[in-house]
Amino acid sequence: MGKRMIMNAFDMNGAMHNSHGLWKHPDSERHRYTELSYWAEMARLLERGKFDALFLADVVGIYDVYKQSREPAIRDAVQVPLNDPALIVPAMAAVTEHLSFAVTVTTTYEHPYAHARRFTTLDHLTNGRIAWNIVTSYLPNAALNHGLAKMIRHDDRYELADEFLEVAYKLWEGSWEEGAVVRDAGRGVYTEPGKVHQIDHEGRFFRVPGPHLSEPSPQRTPVLYQAGSSDRGRDFAAKHAECVFVGGNSKASIKSAIDDIRNKAERLGRDPQSIKMLTGLNAIVGSTRAEAENKLKAYAALWSGEAALAQFGGSSGYDLSAYAPDEYLAYKATDHGQSRAAQFTKQVQNRLTVREVIERIGTLDSRQGRLLTGTPADIADAMQEQLEETGLDGFNLAHLITPGSLREFVDHVVPELQRRGIYQKDYEPGTMREKLFGSGNRLLPEHHPASQYRRALS
Amino acid sequence: MGKRMIMNAFDMNGAMHNSHGLWKHPDSERHRYTELSYWAEMARLLERGKFDALFLADVVGIYDVYKQSREPAIRDAVQVPLNDPALIVPAMAAVTEHLSFAVTVTTTYEHPYAHARRFTTLDHLTNGRIAWNIVTSYLPNAALNHGLAKMIRHDDRYELADEFLEVAYKLWEGSWEEGAVVRDAGRGVYTEPGKVHQIDHEGRFFRVPGPHLSEPSPQRTPVLYQAGSSDRGRDFAAKHAECVFVGGNSKASIKSAIDDIRNKAERLGRDPQSIKMLTGLNAIVGSTRAEAENKLKAYAALWSGEAALAQFGGSSGYDLSAYAPDEYLAYKATDHGQSRAAQFTKQVQNRLTVREVIERIGTLDSRQGRLLTGTPADIADAMQEQLEETGLDGFNLAHLITPGSLREFVDHVVPELQRRGIYQKDYEPGTMREKLFGSGNRLLPEHHPASQYRRALS
């Protein structure tokens, strides 16, 4: 097998992720998201399909920018109701052996000391099958709910995130030496006190003496995911991330983002090829193209444009209800973030009217590039082409209906990809990091900035 | 069956809880605490024994008061290494049907908005089998690790906890009306926006507009546990708690604490008998008394006095290494808390020398009252007597070695208690609150202060 394709399922622990309005489809089982059995079945399905991981997105607030109201989001379940993503992982880990889990946690509203223990715990319980998707949170409502009068500005959130990572690295990499836990009954020593160190972190945002409360887990630092698409976000990804979720509506824009992040990483002394690049994907599979197109039509009929605009409003900061339809959209910097949604407004500014933007965002079949419709061979062709032309390493597969969209992908597209020799037929042994980067790569490599904290502590 | 005995297992997600030094026992499997299978086996064992719940204690710092050093605690695994308690619950819930889980979370270092979502998520995933043990954290190291220059004073921590609960009640009880989620595909309404409310909390410590991110879970507010033993702590328990973990080294002191909390609750308009009172228990079971005594001797030989003193130091604020052995211990108020350990110093002040105190704390067989050793009938007698003479409703059963201590209790003491008609032979249906308080009691009762937030919001 040449370069194998990495495959994640892209989901959220809530009533709906990004398949706007499709909770209405009779085959959707999504309302079962509150049940452990739903997630156990999902995990087994993905492991049967040899997926690398289930990627769980998260937000910690309501989408209330569009129409300056939370009503559109609540009515159509736009990422609300939404439960905590970390808590479904242990039950899924218990019924799988190889599937990994990427869990989103914000650095803006959590504390690194408690956070570090949560992820060490997850890494222990999953035997090293855990990743952390680092976000800085774009929703204004999230800031308010955490007691802030207004959002921390975008670039300042990244300053804070940088220091949060520094604290976490010190706890994960520098506090407990390898071999600290000896369980020597003869000497009465469970842990060698001399091998557990304070971290004595004192920074601009955090003061954490340590030591870490948990003993080292298989990977110590979880595999680090990030999805920064702004310039500052890409700097952050280039410094920290092992897997980057890259946006872009065309192969050219994806390639440009990938090249930029790899260049930045190289300038920071990291191996640029060691960063795995993933992009979003939706697939509608039919045994014939006509069958797939008919499914698309059925989905499009249930699609909710209002939900899509609510999601766009929260993630970009643009309330598209506040513009005249014939107005050309002009880019403005907002503190909401430089998300894919915000990037999109940059690309179309002064070129599309608000009416055209709304049509583009609010309809399902306008999602070109990221929505593949056709036979398994069609879909495999398009995926393969994307990988070859962009430098991508793989995909985050979203769903239209769940678990149906994932099941048809596992049953029909995965075998096609396997026949082509670009998709794993069996899992590699070891932790998530070893599965992604090869045997022996249980820990972060020496060229990663976290490694400096390993021996620097006394 | 008359008044049935409530039974919890009392544990922690770490290498050791309170069985100081007994990790050295060859039958201890405790080092497997990092494995999901360990906890799944534990949950199945407890469900076989018809336990009400597994009670998971927690601390978020190191015990470093004794000898002004963290070394004794680290060497003997005194609640370090320690992992997050909430994350083992979903995997245990998946392999049980009735067992409940009481999870400790501090109000001092978490944020109520994120916390409320975590517990709603747990309540969903467990089908309403979740309790929250509310603590305010007594370890100075925990304060430092969360960026505080010094601990928040004991009584101020309770002020903060009171407001934390108010925010949480508003989110759990007042944000989403019953029937808000309709999933009406015809009208395209997943949730009725008019039935999801902001909470607009503005207080001394928190400002949280809401709404809650999660839809209501079976119990809405988890069953509330508390273990306050100071006067302020008892006020807090009387106001909020549904189950109180009562300290005391004698039946008289337990009865006095129970009477005090019930009186306080009554003055606040609550039904005093609706608060379930539990106390700690250790049991060493033999088919004969001699066999049990021999087990005790084996445990005592492995017991670690240093570990016990390290634990006492952190939980009381008294560094017993800093006194002359012949000095009489004098009570002093500390910010560490009014824990059972601190209470103990109050009881023995000016009566025992420090040497005597150290002997009392540091040896296993001095733990009279809370350590029962004998045949199943002996242990059942003593438990029954405690319940009859104190007003207790049940016990938190700790272990000496695990899972051995629990297994012998389940296999031998539980059947004895069942024969006596004071222990359930089968679980009641429903949520944890219904199992504790009877059918129909899915939600907090009207006389609980949380109920005022139900309709007060617009």
CSV table of N, CA and C in Angstrom, one decimal, chain B residues 81-161:
chain,number,residue,atom,x,y,z
B,81,PRO,N,-1.1,8.6,42.3
B,81,PRO,CA,-1.7,9.1,41.1
B,81,PRO,C,-3.3,9.0,41.2
B,82,LEU,N,-3.9,10.0,40.6
B,82,LEU,CA,-5.4,10.1,40.7
B,82,LEU,C,-6.0,10.6,39.4
B,83,ASN,N,-6.9,9.8,38.8
B,83,ASN,CA,-7.5,10.2,37.6
B,83,ASN,C,-8.9,10.8,37.8
B,84,ASP,N,-9.4,11.4,36.7
B,84,ASP,CA,-10.8,12.0,36.8
B,84,ASP,C,-11.9,11.0,37.1
B,85,PRO,N,-12.8,11.2,38.0
B,85,PRO,CA,-13.8,10.2,38.4
B,85,PRO,C,-14.9,10.1,37.4
B,86,ALA,N,-15.3,11.2,36.7
B,86,ALA,CA,-16.5,11.2,35.9
B,86,ALA,C,-16.3,10.3,34.7
B,87,LEU,N,-15.1,10.2,34.2
B,87,LEU,CA,-14.9,9.5,32.9
B,87,LEU,C,-14.9,7.9,33.0
B,88,ILE,N,-14.9,7.4,34.2
B,88,ILE,CA,-15.1,5.9,34.3
B,88,ILE,C,-16.6,5.6,34.4
B,89,VAL,N,-17.5,6.5,34.6
B,89,VAL,CA,-18.9,6.2,34.8
B,89,VAL,C,-19.6,5.7,33.6
B,90,PRO,N,-19.4,6.3,32.4
B,90,PRO,CA,-20.2,5.8,31.2
B,90,PRO,C,-19.9,4.4,30.9
B,91,ALA,N,-18.6,3.9,31.1
B,91,ALA,CA,-18.3,2.5,30.8
B,91,ALA,C,-18.9,1.6,31.8
B,92,MET,N,-19.0,2.1,33.1
B,92,MET,CA,-19.7,1.2,34.1
B,92,MET,C,-21.2,1.2,33.9
B,93,ALA,N,-21.8,2.4,33.5
B,93,ALA,CA,-23.2,2.4,33.2
B,93,ALA,C,-23.6,1.5,32.1
B,94,ALA,N,-22.7,1.3,31.1
B,94,ALA,CA,-23.0,0.5,29.9
B,94,ALA,C,-23.1,-1.0,30.3
B,95,VAL,N,-22.5,-1.4,31.4
B,95,VAL,CA,-22.6,-2.9,31.7
B,95,VAL,C,-23.5,-3.1,33.0
B,96,THR,N,-24.2,-2.1,33.4
B,96,THR,CA,-25.2,-2.3,34.5
B,96,THR,C,-26.5,-1.7,34.1
B,97,GLU,N,-27.5,-2.0,34.9
B,97,GLU,CA,-28.8,-1.5,34.6
B,97,GLU,C,-29.4,-0.7,35.7
B,98,HIS,N,-29.0,-1.0,37.0
B,98,HIS,CA,-29.5,-0.3,38.1
B,98,HIS,C,-28.6,0.4,39.0
B,99,LEU,N,-27.3,0.0,39.0
B,99,LEU,CA,-26.3,0.7,39.9
B,99,LEU,C,-26.2,2.2,39.6
B,100,SER,N,-26.2,3.0,40.6
B,100,SER,CA,-26.0,4.4,40.4
B,100,SER,C,-24.6,4.8,40.7
B,101,PHE,N,-24.3,6.1,40.4
B,101,PHE,CA,-22.9,6.6,40.5
B,101,PHE,C,-23.0,8.0,41.1
B,102,ALA,N,-22.2,8.2,42.2
B,102,ALA,CA,-22.1,9.5,42.8
B,102,ALA,C,-20.7,10.0,42.6
B,103,VAL,N,-20.6,11.1,41.8
B,103,VAL,CA,-19.3,11.6,41.4
B,103,VAL,C,-19.0,12.9,42.1
B,104,THR,N,-17.8,13.0,42.6
B,104,THR,CA,-17.4,14.2,43.4
B,104,THR,C,-16.9,15.3,42.4
B,105,VAL,N,-17.4,16.5,42.5
B,105,VAL,CA,-16.8,17.6,41.7
B,105,VAL,C,-16.8,18.8,42.7
B,106,THR,N,-15.8,19.6,42.6
B,106,THR,CA,-15.6,20.7,43.5
B,106,THR,C,-16.3,22.0,42.8
B,107,THR,N,-17.0,22.8,43.7
B,107,THR,CA,-17.5,24.0,43.2
B,107,THR,C,-16.5,25.1,43.2
B,108,THR,N,-15.3,24.9,43.7
B,108,THR,CA,-14.4,26.0,43.9
B,108,THR,C,-13.6,26.2,42.6
B,109,TYR,N,-13.4,25.1,41.8
B,109,TYR,CA,-12.4,25.3,40.7
B,109,TYR,C,-13.1,25.0,39.3
B,110,GLU,N,-14.3,24.5,39.3
B,110,GLU,CA,-15.0,24.3,38.1
B,110,GLU,C,-15.9,25.5,37.8
B,111,HIS,N,-16.4,25.6,36.6
B,111,HIS,CA,-17.4,26.6,36.2
B,111,HIS,C,-18.8,26.0,36.1
B,112,PRO,N,-19.8,26.6,36.7
B,112,PRO,CA,-21.1,26.0,36.7
B,112,PRO,C,-21.7,25.7,35.3
B,113,TYR,N,-21.4,26.5,34.3
B,113,TYR,CA,-22.0,26.3,33.0
B,113,TYR,C,-21.5,25.0,32.4
B,114,ALA,N,-20.2,24.8,32.4
B,114,ALA,CA,-19.6,23.5,31.8
B,114,ALA,C,-20.0,22.3,32.7
B,115,HIS,N,-20.0,22.6,34.0
B,115,HIS,CA,-20.3,21.5,35.0
B,115,HIS,C,-21.7,21.0,34.8
B,116,ALA,N,-22.7,21.9,34.6
B,116,ALA,CA,-24.1,21.6,34.4
B,116,ALA,C,-24.2,20.7,33.2
B,117,ARG,N,-23.5,21.0,32.1
B,117,ARG,CA,-23.6,20.2,30.9
B,117,ARG,C,-23.0,18.8,31.2
B,118,ARG,N,-21.9,18.7,31.9
B,118,ARG,CA,-21.3,17.4,32.1
B,118,ARG,C,-22.3,16.5,32.9
B,119,PHE,N,-22.9,17.1,33.9
B,119,PHE,CA,-23.8,16.2,34.7
B,119,PHE,C,-25.2,15.9,34.0
B,120,THR,N,-25.6,16.8,33.2
B,120,THR,CA,-26.8,16.5,32.3
B,120,THR,C,-26.4,15.3,31.4
B,121,THR,N,-25.2,15.4,30.8
B,121,THR,CA,-24.7,14.4,29.9
B,121,THR,C,-24.7,13.0,30.7
B,122,LEU,N,-24.1,13.0,31.9
B,122,LEU,CA,-24.0,11.8,32.6
B,122,LEU,C,-25.4,11.3,33.0
B,123,ASP,N,-26.3,12.2,33.3
B,123,ASP,CA,-27.7,11.7,33.7
B,123,ASP,C,-28.4,11.1,32.5
B,124,HIS,N,-28.2,11.7,31.3
B,124,HIS,CA,-28.7,11.1,30.1
B,124,HIS,C,-28.1,9.7,29.8
B,125,LEU,N,-26.8,9.6,29.9
B,125,LEU,CA,-26.1,8.4,29.5
B,125,LEU,C,-26.4,7.2,30.4
B,126,THR,N,-26.7,7.6,31.7
B,126,THR,CA,-26.9,6.5,32.7
B,126,THR,C,-28.4,6.3,32.9
B,127,ASN,N,-29.2,7.0,32.1
B,127,ASN,CA,-30.7,6.9,32.3
B,127,ASN,C,-31.1,7.3,33.7
B,128,GLY,N,-30.5,8.4,34.2
B,128,GLY,CA,-30.9,8.9,35.5
B,128,GLY,C,-30.3,8.2,36.7
B,129,ARG,N,-29.1,7.7,36.5
B,129,ARG,CA,-28.5,7.0,37.7
B,129,ARG,C,-27.3,7.8,38.2
B,130,ILE,N,-27.4,9.1,38.3
B,130,ILE,CA,-26.2,9.9,38.6
B,130,ILE,C,-26.5,10.8,39.8
B,131,ALA,N,-25.5,10.9,40.7
B,131,ALA,CA,-25.5,11.9,41.8
B,131,ALA,C,-24.2,12.7,41.7
B,132,TRP,N,-24.3,13.9,42.3
B,132,TRP,CA,-23.2,14.8,42.3
B,132,TRP,C,-22.8,14.9,43.8
B,133,ASN,N,-21.6,14.6,44.2
B,133,ASN,CA,-21.1,14.8,45.5
B,133,ASN,C,-20.4,16.2,45.5
B,134,ILE,N,-21.0,17.2,46.2
B,134,ILE,CA,-20.6,18.5,46.1
B,134,ILE,C,-19.5,18.7,47.2
B,135,VAL,N,-18.3,19.2,46.8
B,135,VAL,CA,-17.2,19.5,47.7
B,135,VAL,C,-16.7,20.9,47.4
B,136,THR,N,-16.0,21.4,48.4
B,136,THR,CA,-15.4,22.8,48.2
B,136,THR,C,-13.9,22.7,48.2
B,137,SER,N,-13.3,21.5,48.4
B,137,SER,CA,-11.9,21.3,48.3
B,137,SER,C,-11.1,21.8,49.4
B,138,TYR,N,-10.4,20.9,50.1
B,138,TYR,CA,-9.6,21.3,51.3
B,138,TYR,C,-8.1,21.4,51.1
B,139,LEU,N,-7.6,21.0,49.9
B,139,LEU,CA,-6.2,21.0,49.8
B,139,LEU,C,-5.6,22.3,49.3
B,140,PRO,N,-4.6,22.8,50.0
B,140,PRO,CA,-4.0,24.1,49.6
B,140,PRO,C,-3.3,23.9,48.2
B,141,ASN,N,-2.7,22.8,47.9
B,141,ASN,CA,-2.1,22.6,46.6
B,141,ASN,C,-3.1,22.7,45.5
B,142,ALA,N,-4.4,22.3,45.7
B,142,ALA,CA,-5.4,22.4,44.7
B,142,ALA,C,-5.6,23.9,44.4
B,143,ALA,N,-5.6,24.8,45.4
B,143,ALA,CA,-5.8,26.2,45.1
B,143,ALA,C,-4.7,26.7,44.3
B,144,LEU,N,-3.5,26.4,44.6
B,144,LEU,CA,-2.3,26.9,43.9
B,144,LEU,C,-2.4,26.4,42.4
B,145,ASN,N,-2.7,25.2,42.2
B,145,ASN,CA,-2.8,24.7,40.8
B,145,ASN,C,-3.8,25.3,40.0
B,146,HIS,N,-4.8,25.9,40.6
B,146,HIS,CA,-5.8,26.7,39.9
B,146,HIS,C,-5.6,28.2,39.9
B,147,GLY,N,-4.3,28.5,40.2
B,147,GLY,CA,-3.9,29.9,40.0
B,147,GLY,C,-4.1,30.8,41.1
B,148,LEU,N,-4.6,30.3,42.3
B,148,LEU,CA,-4.9,31.2,43.4
B,148,LEU,C,-3.6,31.3,44.3
B,149,ALA,N,-3.4,32.5,44.8
B,149,ALA,CA,-2.2,32.7,45.6
B,149,ALA,C,-2.3,31.9,46.9
B,150,LYS,N,-3.5,31.9,47.4
B,150,LYS,CA,-3.8,31.1,48.6
B,150,LYS,C,-5.3,30.5,48.5
B,151,MET,N,-5.6,29.6,49.4
B,151,MET,CA,-6.9,29.0,49.4
B,151,MET,C,-8.0,30.1,49.7
B,152,ILE,N,-9.1,30.0,49.1
B,152,ILE,CA,-10.3,30.7,49.5
B,152,ILE,C,-10.7,30.2,50.8
B,153,ARG,N,-11.0,31.2,51.7
B,153,ARG,CA,-11.3,30.8,53.1
B,153,ARG,C,-12.5,29.8,53.1
B,154,HIS,N,-12.5,29.0,54.2
B,154,HIS,CA,-13.5,27.9,54.2
B,154,HIS,C,-15.0,28.5,54.1
B,155,ASP,N,-15.3,29.5,54.8
B,155,ASP,CA,-16.7,29.9,54.7
B,155,ASP,C,-17.0,30.6,53.4
B,156,ASP,N,-16.0,31.3,52.8
B,156,ASP,CA,-16.2,31.9,51.5
B,156,ASP,C,-16.4,30.9,50.4
B,157,ARG,N,-15.7,29.7,50.6
B,157,ARG,CA,-15.9,28.6,49.6
B,157,ARG,C,-17.4,28.2,49.6
B,158,TYR,N,-18.0,28.2,50.8
B,158,TYR,CA,-19.4,27.8,50.8
B,158,TYR,C,-20.3,28.9,50.3
B,159,GLU,N,-19.9,30.2,50.4
B,159,GLU,CA,-20.7,31.2,49.7
B,159,GLU,C,-20.7,31.0,48.2
B,160,LEU,N,-19.5,30.7,47.7
B,160,LEU,CA,-19.3,30.5,46.3
B,160,LEU,C,-20.1,29.2,45.9
B,161,ALA,N,-20.0,28.2,46.7
B,161,ALA,CA,-20.8,27.0,46.4
B,161,ALA,C,-22.3,27.2,46.4
